[in-house]
XYZ file of C-alpha atoms in Angstrom:
637
model
C 5.504 5.319 3.098
C 2.120 7.075 3.431
C -0.950 5.514 1.844
C -2.070 8.988 0.726
C -1.804 9.428 -3.038
C -1.715 12.238 -5.568
C -3.206 12.286 -9.053
C -1.506 14.103 -11.878
C -4.021 16.262 -13.739
C -2.896 17.721 -17.055
C -5.857 19.526 -18.673
C -5.222 20.737 -22.178
C -7.335 22.983 -24.434
C -11.010 22.130 -23.896
C -13.707 22.531 -26.541
C -15.956 24.012 -23.853
C -15.355 25.372 -20.373
C -15.406 22.862 -17.545
C -16.308 23.556 -13.921
C -12.758 22.472 -13.044
C -10.587 25.237 -14.564
C -7.911 24.354 -17.082
C -4.531 23.676 -15.530
C -2.763 21.062 -13.436
C -4.418 20.104 -10.140
C -2.732 18.107 -7.373
C -3.944 16.509 -4.155
C -2.321 18.759 -1.561
C -0.337 17.154 1.284
C 0.984 13.659 1.891
C 4.383 12.136 1.253
C 5.805 10.998 -2.064
C 3.228 8.990 -4.055
C 3.478 5.215 -4.110
C 2.430 5.152 -7.767
C 2.546 7.736 -10.524
C -1.138 8.456 -11.252
C -2.314 11.098 -13.654
C -5.204 12.267 -15.773
C -4.625 13.886 -19.163
C -7.683 15.854 -20.310
C -7.756 16.274 -24.078
C -10.102 18.221 -26.378
C -13.707 17.949 -25.291
C -14.692 15.828 -22.305
C -12.341 12.942 -23.028
C -9.362 11.939 -20.937
C -6.746 9.257 -20.347
C -6.252 8.049 -16.796
C -2.962 6.503 -15.668
C -3.224 4.746 -12.298
C 0.344 3.407 -12.153
C -0.451 0.551 -14.536
C -1.902 0.729 -18.034
C -3.222 4.022 -19.413
C -7.010 3.787 -19.749
C -9.530 6.167 -21.347
C -11.903 8.160 -19.163
C -14.739 10.629 -19.587
C -15.503 13.883 -17.748
C -19.023 14.298 -16.368
C -20.431 17.436 -14.759
C -23.449 18.001 -12.557
C -23.580 21.573 -11.302
C -20.225 22.272 -9.653
C -19.399 18.562 -9.325
C -16.828 17.058 -11.704
C -16.519 13.281 -12.095
C -13.769 11.356 -13.866
C -15.490 8.209 -15.168
C -14.025 4.897 -16.361
C -16.253 2.002 -17.422
C -19.192 3.613 -15.660
C -17.253 4.110 -12.397
C -15.986 7.453 -11.054
C -12.639 6.878 -9.260
C -12.397 10.635 -8.668
C -15.171 13.117 -7.823
C -14.300 16.777 -7.173
C -16.401 19.564 -5.665
C -15.382 23.192 -4.988
C -13.425 23.640 -1.754
C -11.784 26.510 0.086
C -9.562 29.227 -1.406
C -10.219 28.237 -5.007
C -9.312 24.588 -4.387
C -11.334 21.396 -4.704
C -12.276 18.487 -2.447
C -12.476 14.830 -3.509
C -14.889 12.131 -2.332
C -12.453 10.994 0.378
C -12.021 14.468 1.859
C -8.678 15.145 0.157
C -7.977 18.774 -0.721
C -6.828 19.778 -4.189
C -5.067 22.940 -5.350
C -3.491 24.259 -8.534
C -0.128 22.656 -9.243
C 1.711 25.977 -9.270
C 0.285 26.795 -5.839
C 1.207 23.451 -4.264
C 4.666 23.234 -5.794
C 5.965 26.763 -5.524
C 9.715 26.901 -5.836
C 11.359 28.584 -2.855
C 12.903 31.908 -3.940
C 16.072 30.893 -2.080
C 16.613 27.916 -4.400
C 19.324 28.345 -7.007
C 20.187 26.723 -10.324
C 22.288 23.578 -10.356
C 23.693 21.905 -13.471
C 23.255 18.128 -13.610
C 25.780 16.389 -15.882
C 24.464 12.967 -16.811
C 26.379 9.938 -18.104
C 26.334 6.153 -18.138
C 28.959 3.417 -17.933
C 29.901 4.026 -21.589
C 30.161 7.820 -21.536
C 27.594 10.559 -22.175
C 23.906 9.658 -22.127
C 22.314 9.146 -25.571
C 20.226 11.675 -27.445
C 16.642 11.816 -26.190
C 17.639 10.900 -22.624
C 15.323 12.462 -20.053
C 14.817 12.497 -16.295
C 12.049 12.901 -13.773
C 13.202 14.016 -10.368
C 12.327 14.863 -6.781
C 14.173 16.654 -4.018
C 14.545 15.771 -0.348
C 15.761 18.277 2.204
C 14.964 19.148 5.817
C 11.534 20.447 4.725
C 10.567 17.053 3.263
C 9.927 15.886 -0.303
C 9.389 18.261 -3.190
C 8.138 16.427 -6.265
C 7.464 18.343 -9.486
C 5.132 15.549 -10.647
C 6.228 15.908 -14.231
C 3.987 14.250 -16.816
C 6.786 14.403 -19.399
C 10.481 14.163 -18.466
C 13.055 16.906 -18.736
C 15.210 16.174 -21.775
C 18.967 16.434 -21.441
C 20.769 18.790 -23.827
C 24.200 17.352 -24.500
C 23.924 15.290 -21.330
C 23.058 18.352 -19.230
C 19.886 19.325 -17.339
C 19.530 22.523 -15.297
C 17.038 22.661 -12.416
C 16.474 24.789 -9.318
C 17.147 23.184 -5.951
C 17.808 24.088 -2.307
C 21.397 24.867 -1.354
C 21.535 21.644 0.686
C 19.525 18.563 -0.110
C 19.342 15.255 -1.926
C 18.279 15.196 -5.595
C 16.764 11.901 -6.776
C 16.607 11.256 -10.540
C 14.924 8.543 -12.576
C 15.972 7.852 -16.204
C 13.401 8.076 -18.997
C 14.827 6.422 -22.108
C 14.308 3.013 -23.817
C 17.963 2.043 -23.215
C 17.683 2.389 -19.430
C 15.821 0.090 -17.018
C 13.292 1.747 -14.739
C 13.241 -0.638 -11.790
C 14.057 -0.146 -8.135
C 17.778 0.366 -8.667
C 17.549 2.465 -11.842
C 17.395 5.822 -10.095
C 20.384 7.828 -8.936
C 20.741 10.305 -6.083
C 23.305 12.983 -5.331
C 23.727 15.401 -2.432
C 23.940 19.104 -3.120
C 26.012 20.741 -0.424
C 26.495 24.470 0.193
C 24.958 25.438 -3.136
C 27.285 23.426 -5.387
C 26.721 24.626 -8.942
C 27.345 21.298 -10.685
C 26.631 17.637 -9.915
C 27.662 14.534 -11.883
C 25.434 11.456 -11.998
C 26.060 8.144 -13.739
C 23.176 5.841 -14.739
C 23.341 2.172 -15.691
C 22.435 1.559 -19.332
C 20.597 -1.724 -19.871
C 21.342 -4.482 -22.359
C 19.930 -4.921 -25.879
C 18.732 -8.318 -27.156
C 17.259 -9.681 -30.369
C 15.366 -12.928 -30.542
C 12.575 -15.057 -31.952
C 9.363 -16.343 -30.341
C 8.084 -19.748 -31.476
C 5.516 -22.431 -30.615
C 7.082 -25.114 -28.388
C 5.338 -28.006 -30.161
C 5.329 -27.021 -33.847
C 8.303 -24.661 -33.961
C 6.226 -22.156 -35.935
C 7.108 -18.529 -35.261
C 4.597 -16.526 -33.234
C 3.447 -13.165 -34.533
C 2.226 -10.586 -32.035
C 3.989 -11.939 -28.950
C 4.658 -9.180 -26.424
C 8.093 -8.961 -24.827
C 8.675 -6.875 -21.685
C 11.811 -6.166 -19.667
C 11.528 -7.429 -16.083
C 12.303 -4.805 -13.433
C 12.722 -5.031 -9.694
C 9.625 -3.859 -7.826
C 10.529 -5.072 -4.316
C 10.315 -7.741 -3.263
C 9.988 -9.343 -6.733
C 10.744 -8.745 -10.412
C 7.678 -7.840 -12.521
C 7.100 -7.062 -16.228
C 7.445 -3.380 -17.106
C 4.199 -3.213 -19.041
C 4.631 0.385 -20.145
C 7.442 -0.608 -22.556
C 6.519 -3.721 -24.576
C 7.885 -4.737 -27.953
C 5.903 -6.999 -30.300
C 7.254 -9.836 -32.423
C 6.949 -9.210 -36.169
C 5.780 -11.418 -39.075
C 8.927 -13.569 -38.673
C 8.414 -13.850 -34.906
C 11.443 -11.626 -34.305
C 11.852 -8.881 -31.718
C 14.466 -6.396 -30.527
C 14.317 -5.080 -26.963
C 16.485 -2.567 -25.099
C 16.913 -1.482 -21.509
C 17.028 -5.024 -20.094
C 18.525 -5.796 -16.679
C 18.556 -9.584 -16.377
C 15.268 -11.125 -17.527
C 12.285 -10.820 -19.884
C 8.581 -11.573 -19.713
C 6.976 -12.936 -22.892
C 3.277 -13.498 -23.507
C 1.031 -14.299 -26.453
C -2.784 -14.388 -26.671
C -2.899 -18.182 -27.316
C 0.130 -19.303 -25.315
C 1.271 -19.513 -21.734
C 3.314 -16.569 -20.494
C 6.957 -17.204 -19.657
C 9.739 -15.527 -17.727
C 13.084 -15.747 -19.544
C 16.318 -15.495 -17.560
C 18.958 -14.081 -19.910
C 21.781 -16.034 -18.285
C 20.119 -19.394 -19.030
C 18.028 -18.545 -22.115
C 17.982 -20.772 -25.206
C 19.895 -19.465 -28.207
C 19.417 -19.773 -31.956
C 22.293 -20.761 -34.245
C 23.112 -17.074 -34.793
C 23.380 -16.470 -31.040
C 20.113 -14.562 -30.701
C 17.520 -15.501 -28.082
C 15.021 -18.268 -28.831
C 11.846 -18.148 -26.731
C 9.467 -21.118 -27.054
C 5.961 -20.884 -25.578
C 3.595 -23.707 -24.729
C 0.089 -23.411 -26.130
C -2.157 -22.780 -23.133
C -5.705 -23.731 -22.288
C -8.590 -21.762 -23.810
C -11.798 -21.213 -21.839
C -14.940 -19.461 -23.001
C -18.392 -18.971 -21.594
C -21.182 -16.588 -20.708
C -21.532 -14.231 -17.747
C -25.014 -13.303 -16.525
C -26.634 -11.644 -13.548
C -28.635 -13.664 -11.023
C -31.761 -13.525 -13.230
C -29.919 -14.844 -16.294
C -29.527 -11.568 -18.192
C -26.158 -11.292 -20.021
C -23.628 -8.919 -18.483
C -21.499 -6.731 -20.730
C -18.113 -5.381 -19.670
C -17.260 -7.984 -17.031
C -13.493 -8.101 -16.474
C -12.337 -11.698 -16.893
C -8.727 -12.444 -15.993
C -6.498 -15.448 -15.480
C -2.704 -15.567 -15.512
C -0.606 -12.389 -15.472
C -1.448 -10.404 -18.598
C -4.403 -12.614 -19.568
C -7.610 -10.603 -19.431
C -10.639 -9.721 -21.530
C -14.127 -8.181 -21.285
C -17.454 -9.917 -21.863
C -19.381 -8.662 -24.904
C -22.998 -7.473 -25.226
C -24.197 -11.084 -25.072
C -22.119 -11.771 -21.962
C -19.728 -13.989 -23.937
C -15.980 -14.147 -23.337
C -12.978 -16.202 -24.413
C -9.638 -16.303 -22.639
C -6.716 -18.276 -24.074
C -3.118 -19.041 -23.160
C -3.999 -20.048 -19.603
C -1.730 -22.155 -17.393
C -2.900 -24.867 -15.016
C -2.098 -24.495 -11.338
C 0.450 -27.160 -10.435
C -1.177 -28.190 -7.125
C -4.801 -28.674 -8.228
C -4.234 -28.987 -11.991
C -6.894 -26.313 -12.542
C -7.148 -23.025 -14.396
C -8.300 -20.153 -12.215
C -10.489 -17.341 -13.569
C -11.509 -14.097 -11.878
C -14.685 -12.157 -12.748
C -15.313 -8.587 -11.587
C -17.695 -5.759 -12.451
C -18.695 -2.640 -10.558
C -21.950 -3.238 -8.697
C -21.539 -7.037 -8.532
C -19.791 -9.444 -6.208
C -16.484 -10.711 -7.540
C -16.350 -14.394 -8.535
C -13.377 -16.782 -8.537
C -13.759 -19.950 -10.601
C -11.471 -22.990 -10.746
C -11.877 -25.038 -13.927
C -10.589 -28.602 -14.101
C -12.270 -30.160 -17.121
C -12.331 -27.839 -20.145
C -15.788 -28.201 -21.692
C -16.268 -27.173 -25.329
C -19.607 -25.641 -24.329
C -17.793 -23.285 -21.974
C -18.632 -22.172 -18.464
C -21.652 -20.283 -17.196
C -21.001 -17.731 -14.489
C -23.745 -15.901 -12.578
C -22.853 -12.716 -10.701
C -24.953 -11.392 -7.823
C -25.332 -7.813 -6.674
C -23.655 -7.328 -3.303
C -25.936 -7.568 -0.273
C -26.939 -4.522 1.743
C -25.072 -4.607 5.057
C -26.419 -2.764 8.084
C -25.564 -2.256 11.733
C -25.107 0.307 14.512
C -22.172 1.863 16.321
C -22.774 2.676 20.003
C -20.710 3.865 22.932
C -20.264 1.691 26.037
C -23.385 3.245 27.554
C -25.504 2.130 24.601
C -25.825 5.644 23.167
C -25.556 6.015 19.369
C -22.324 7.394 17.903
C -23.661 9.888 15.372
C -20.536 10.533 13.293
C -17.732 8.133 12.340
C -15.707 6.653 9.490
C -16.269 2.975 8.741
C -13.593 1.161 6.721
C -13.585 -2.443 5.557
C -11.824 -5.141 3.556
C -12.387 -8.846 2.949
C -10.117 -11.533 4.372
C -9.201 -12.614 7.890
C -5.887 -10.706 7.925
C -5.879 -7.884 5.323
C -2.856 -5.642 5.050
C -5.055 -2.544 4.883
C -8.705 -1.470 4.765
C -9.328 -0.678 1.111
C -12.827 0.844 1.232
C -14.347 3.442 3.564
C -17.456 5.536 4.053
C -18.282 8.472 6.322
C -21.436 7.914 8.376
C -23.525 10.706 9.866
C -26.649 9.294 11.501
C -28.357 10.302 14.741
C -29.182 6.663 15.534
C -25.610 5.483 14.760
C -26.781 3.219 11.940
C -24.796 2.431 8.809
C -25.932 0.830 5.567
C -23.794 0.000 2.534
C -23.226 -2.486 -0.280
C -19.619 -3.715 -0.142
C -17.200 -3.235 -3.042
C -14.429 -5.619 -4.109
C -15.686 -8.390 -1.835
C -15.807 -11.960 -3.133
C -19.109 -13.776 -3.440
C -17.666 -16.547 -1.269
C -16.539 -14.212 1.533
C -17.846 -15.134 4.997
C -16.655 -12.122 6.975
C -15.315 -8.604 6.708
C -12.536 -6.892 8.600
C -14.123 -3.644 9.788
C -12.525 -0.582 11.359
C -14.264 2.374 13.010
C -12.777 5.802 13.774
C -14.637 8.593 15.576
C -13.422 11.741 17.323
C -13.168 11.252 21.070
C -13.278 7.449 20.829
C -10.625 4.772 20.621
C -10.176 3.232 17.189
C -11.803 -0.196 16.842
C -11.308 -2.971 14.321
C -12.058 -6.650 14.045
C -13.635 -9.490 12.066
C -17.402 -9.312 11.609
C -19.626 -12.073 10.187
C -21.306 -11.145 6.912
C -24.407 -13.051 8.041
C -24.699 -10.678 11.015
C -24.351 -7.655 8.758
C -26.892 -9.014 6.263
C -29.494 -9.596 8.992
C -28.987 -6.086 10.364
C -28.527 -7.167 13.953
C -24.894 -6.207 14.316
C -24.096 -3.653 17.030
C -20.610 -2.450 17.830
C -19.627 -0.726 21.071
C -16.638 1.596 21.089
C -14.978 3.097 24.155
C -13.863 6.622 24.873
C -10.282 7.219 23.824
C -7.435 7.600 26.292
C -4.330 9.799 25.969
C -0.619 9.165 26.411
C 1.719 12.068 27.175
C 5.497 12.353 27.457
C 8.215 14.997 27.601
C 11.138 14.207 25.269
C 14.580 15.438 26.349
C 17.088 15.697 23.492
C 20.891 15.900 23.422
C 22.690 18.912 21.962
C 23.477 16.928 18.789
C 19.775 16.456 17.910
C 18.389 18.244 14.840
C 15.023 18.480 13.117
C 11.632 17.202 14.224
C 10.995 14.521 16.826
C 8.976 11.554 15.517
C 7.152 9.133 17.805
C 5.526 5.852 16.780
C 3.051 3.949 18.984
C 2.296 0.338 18.018
C -0.525 -1.667 19.671
C 0.545 -5.098 20.930
C -2.823 -6.444 22.076
C -3.462 -9.816 20.314
C -6.864 -11.009 19.190
C -9.404 -10.056 16.587
C -10.166 -6.672 18.182
C -6.565 -5.544 18.364
C -6.494 -1.791 17.681
C -3.994 -1.070 14.953
C -3.721 -4.568 13.455
C -4.646 -3.125 10.071
C -4.802 0.589 10.809
C -1.125 0.309 11.723
C 0.985 2.300 14.128
C 0.111 5.804 15.238
C 2.684 8.471 14.383
C 3.197 11.990 15.685
C 5.870 14.595 14.847
C 6.648 17.734 16.804
C 9.344 20.351 17.320
C 11.999 19.906 20.028
C 10.667 21.142 23.347
C 7.101 20.223 22.454
C 4.959 17.701 24.320
C 4.359 14.242 22.860
C 0.627 13.466 22.856
C -1.256 10.435 21.483
C -5.065 10.533 21.654
C -7.936 8.152 20.851
C -6.220 5.131 22.388
C -7.809 1.908 23.587
C -6.551 0.395 26.853
C -3.897 -2.255 26.376
C -0.153 -2.801 25.830
C 1.787 -0.692 23.332
C 5.331 -0.200 22.150
C 6.538 3.405 21.968
C 9.466 4.368 19.725
C 10.911 7.876 19.561
C 13.285 9.103 16.842
C 15.215 12.299 16.152
C 18.175 12.914 13.869
C 21.370 13.216 15.901
C 19.998 11.255 18.874
C 19.760 7.626 19.999
C 16.205 6.302 19.381
C 14.260 5.106 22.416
C 11.955 2.093 22.655
C 9.591 1.476 25.571
C 6.797 -0.949 26.421
C 3.750 0.799 27.892
C 0.442 -0.532 29.212
C -2.470 1.906 28.993
C -5.272 1.356 31.526
C -8.701 2.985 31.825
C -7.215 6.428 32.295
C -4.865 8.875 30.626
C -1.167 8.338 31.306
C 1.805 10.710 31.512
C 5.053 8.729 31.373
C 7.154 11.779 32.213
C 10.568 12.434 30.712
C 12.045 10.284 27.958
C 15.723 11.072 27.412
C 17.427 10.351 24.093
C 21.176 9.783 24.127
C 23.746 11.627 22.051
C 25.744 10.613 18.984
C 29.240 9.946 17.773
C 31.092 9.815 14.446
C 31.620 6.731 12.270
C 33.985 6.741 9.300
C 35.170 4.003 6.983
C 35.933 2.724 3.523
C 34.155 -0.164 1.857
C 36.150 -3.328 1.164
C 37.151 -4.243 -2.375
C 36.355 -7.423 -4.283
C 38.577 -9.043 -6.887
C 35.769 -8.672 -9.434
C 35.431 -4.933 -8.751
C 38.536 -3.061 -9.853
C 37.549 0.296 -8.384
C 36.124 1.553 -5.096
C 32.492 1.156 -4.095
C 31.658 4.630 -5.354
C 28.236 6.000 -4.422
C 27.187 2.749 -2.749
C 24.032 2.860 -0.606
C 24.608 2.594 3.139
C 22.403 2.099 6.195
C 22.915 2.370 9.949
C 20.881 -0.272 11.783
C 20.074 -0.382 15.485
C 19.011 -3.526 17.320
C 15.252 -3.575 17.905
C 14.463 -1.131 15.096
C 13.370 -2.584 11.768
C 14.022 0.508 9.647
C 17.472 2.106 9.327
C 18.083 4.978 11.738
C 20.328 6.624 9.145
C 20.953 6.287 5.391
C 23.994 7.523 3.513
C 25.989 7.138 0.314
C 29.728 6.605 -0.072
C 31.781 9.144 -2.014
C 33.697 8.571 -5.254
C 36.457 6.822 -3.306
C 34.074 4.500 -1.495
C 34.603 6.432 1.746
C 32.116 7.862 4.189
C 32.106 9.874 7.424
C 28.866 10.029 9.389
C 28.780 12.779 12.034
C 25.510 11.828 13.784
C 25.388 8.083 14.478
C 23.524 7.016 17.653
C 25.937 6.135 20.448
C 26.150 2.452 21.373
C 26.275 -0.725 19.294
C 25.191 -0.268 15.668
C 25.500 -2.159 12.385
C 26.761 -0.429 9.233
C 25.557 -2.075 6.002
C 26.749 -1.000 2.539
C 25.190 -2.296 -0.708
C 26.946 -1.945 -4.069
C 25.177 -2.505 -7.395
C 27.702 -3.974 -9.841
C 26.163 -4.958 -13.170
C 23.691 -7.768 -12.524
C 24.932 -8.452 -8.987
C 24.430 -6.819 -5.612
C 27.276 -6.960 -3.091
C 26.888 -6.208 0.609
C 29.379 -5.589 3.377
C 28.579 -5.298 7.074
C 30.507 -3.768 9.980
C 29.509 -3.790 13.652
C 30.867 -0.967 15.787
C 30.394 0.556 19.238
C 29.992 4.302 18.830
C 31.294 6.456 21.712
C 29.111 9.453 22.550
C 30.981 12.532 21.375
C 33.820 10.390 19.961
C 34.740 8.742 16.633
C 35.219 5.142 15.540
C 36.261 3.473 12.262
C 34.054 0.823 10.683
C 36.025 -2.272 9.607
C 34.012 -4.328 7.116
C 33.937 -8.091 6.763
C 35.743 -9.544 3.746
């Protein structure tokens, strides 16, 4: 999934005109968003910003044509006028009016979605958000509020052929990884039926583990699957009342319970304690309480420092720099409580507390150092324009911060964000047109002294001609992954390079550093290819790469004694040895059957996953697919 994101902007009636016109604005381009982020502008210059977690207030600031969305003194989004009536953000992303970005194709027609659950029709107030996938890619309406079903029916417009993905929006339905449902629309079908899984309802009491006294104000969340783990769904808490009682709906298999003065606890429903009346009984241990004062390096109190500990335990320092955080757990290995301190413009601090002192802890936060250096080519000439990205840690999963540098002498200067006070080095990446991408670990001491110089080499190109079989359809996608080990491995954090092109086009990768790579080429209806390539100090044309044809695989999923019916609408994948991601995904029909017309020829693995209540069942079949022929998949028992 792409790291590009979209924000949802929902401006309402403003008390005075803003430079950014009223309406919904969306970051144009990119794939489906990883998180649902939005900004709701209310009357005046006030707003609420939703970044995929909690909804937080924001303010709107203007300076000329520049519009800033500000939270706690920080502007996560800055917009300036762009081309054709659009806007540009601080990272170069282009923004356009929602209606312009998400125009509905005139060829799309209405389709009636009939919605139910395992007990019958969906309840009153049931809503959906949805997106559509067809050969043109994802179309996501980015709804801020869901479409409400009328008598279990929703009518939308969709392409004649495509996959419609729906997510339930109702307190009775979980919203985790497996909560959504998908259905294929084929040849303009006028009606589709989708069945969602309604969650469980539980009542219970929260009490102190030592005294047995009921706890008022405990928050109870359903746990939902956010791969690879289950996490609290913090958008839907319930709070225990004056008798410590709660009622919660839409539960899959577990709960998360926290209280300001007690340790948080995950509750597995299958093994939870019960009261005499059969309701849940949740007992929480009273946690550690730590207070103190946060100051800057000169001893002045700092207001608004974010202090956090365990999951859900967080607070802000007051005007005198004071804070108090309770309900903390000790780490089992070191028997310490760990606290994290962060504030924009200061280095983050991590503190491990062993002995809890009544006087509290004193924490001093420093401003981040100014880091400087130069980027040169191999001849020692300055590189005048480039993007520098960075992140702390010796092996980050991505580079979280970036800045665009334009300097005739190739020099950069910046104060790092989100870097710990104790950090010794940064992982830095550099990208510049005409040069190979560079990344590696750099000592912070070097950057602080200003003596760091980085040499980057001119980029090389890789070319290939891809020959496809007659069964191939759609775009060709190629992925090039660097294999060079060591701290200056291109692509260790930047990741693989990807290119897509129409059949008959030339495959071209530019800006490459010499070294070994793995090339993978994909196209629907063809056998993927994988090759190892070593790029030397020159461009390389590897000539023709031929992709094999496909065959047909059909089958029916096996039954289990516990499951009385077929594996209807089970998720399926076709896996090919040497390729981590599935080369094909499908869904069984109402009878648990499937017939796949474009499976790569050769040995493949067919995996089917069925979600039955609180359990997931999987069946696997290995088959050899004849090119142009058909084979039946026989699943293990």
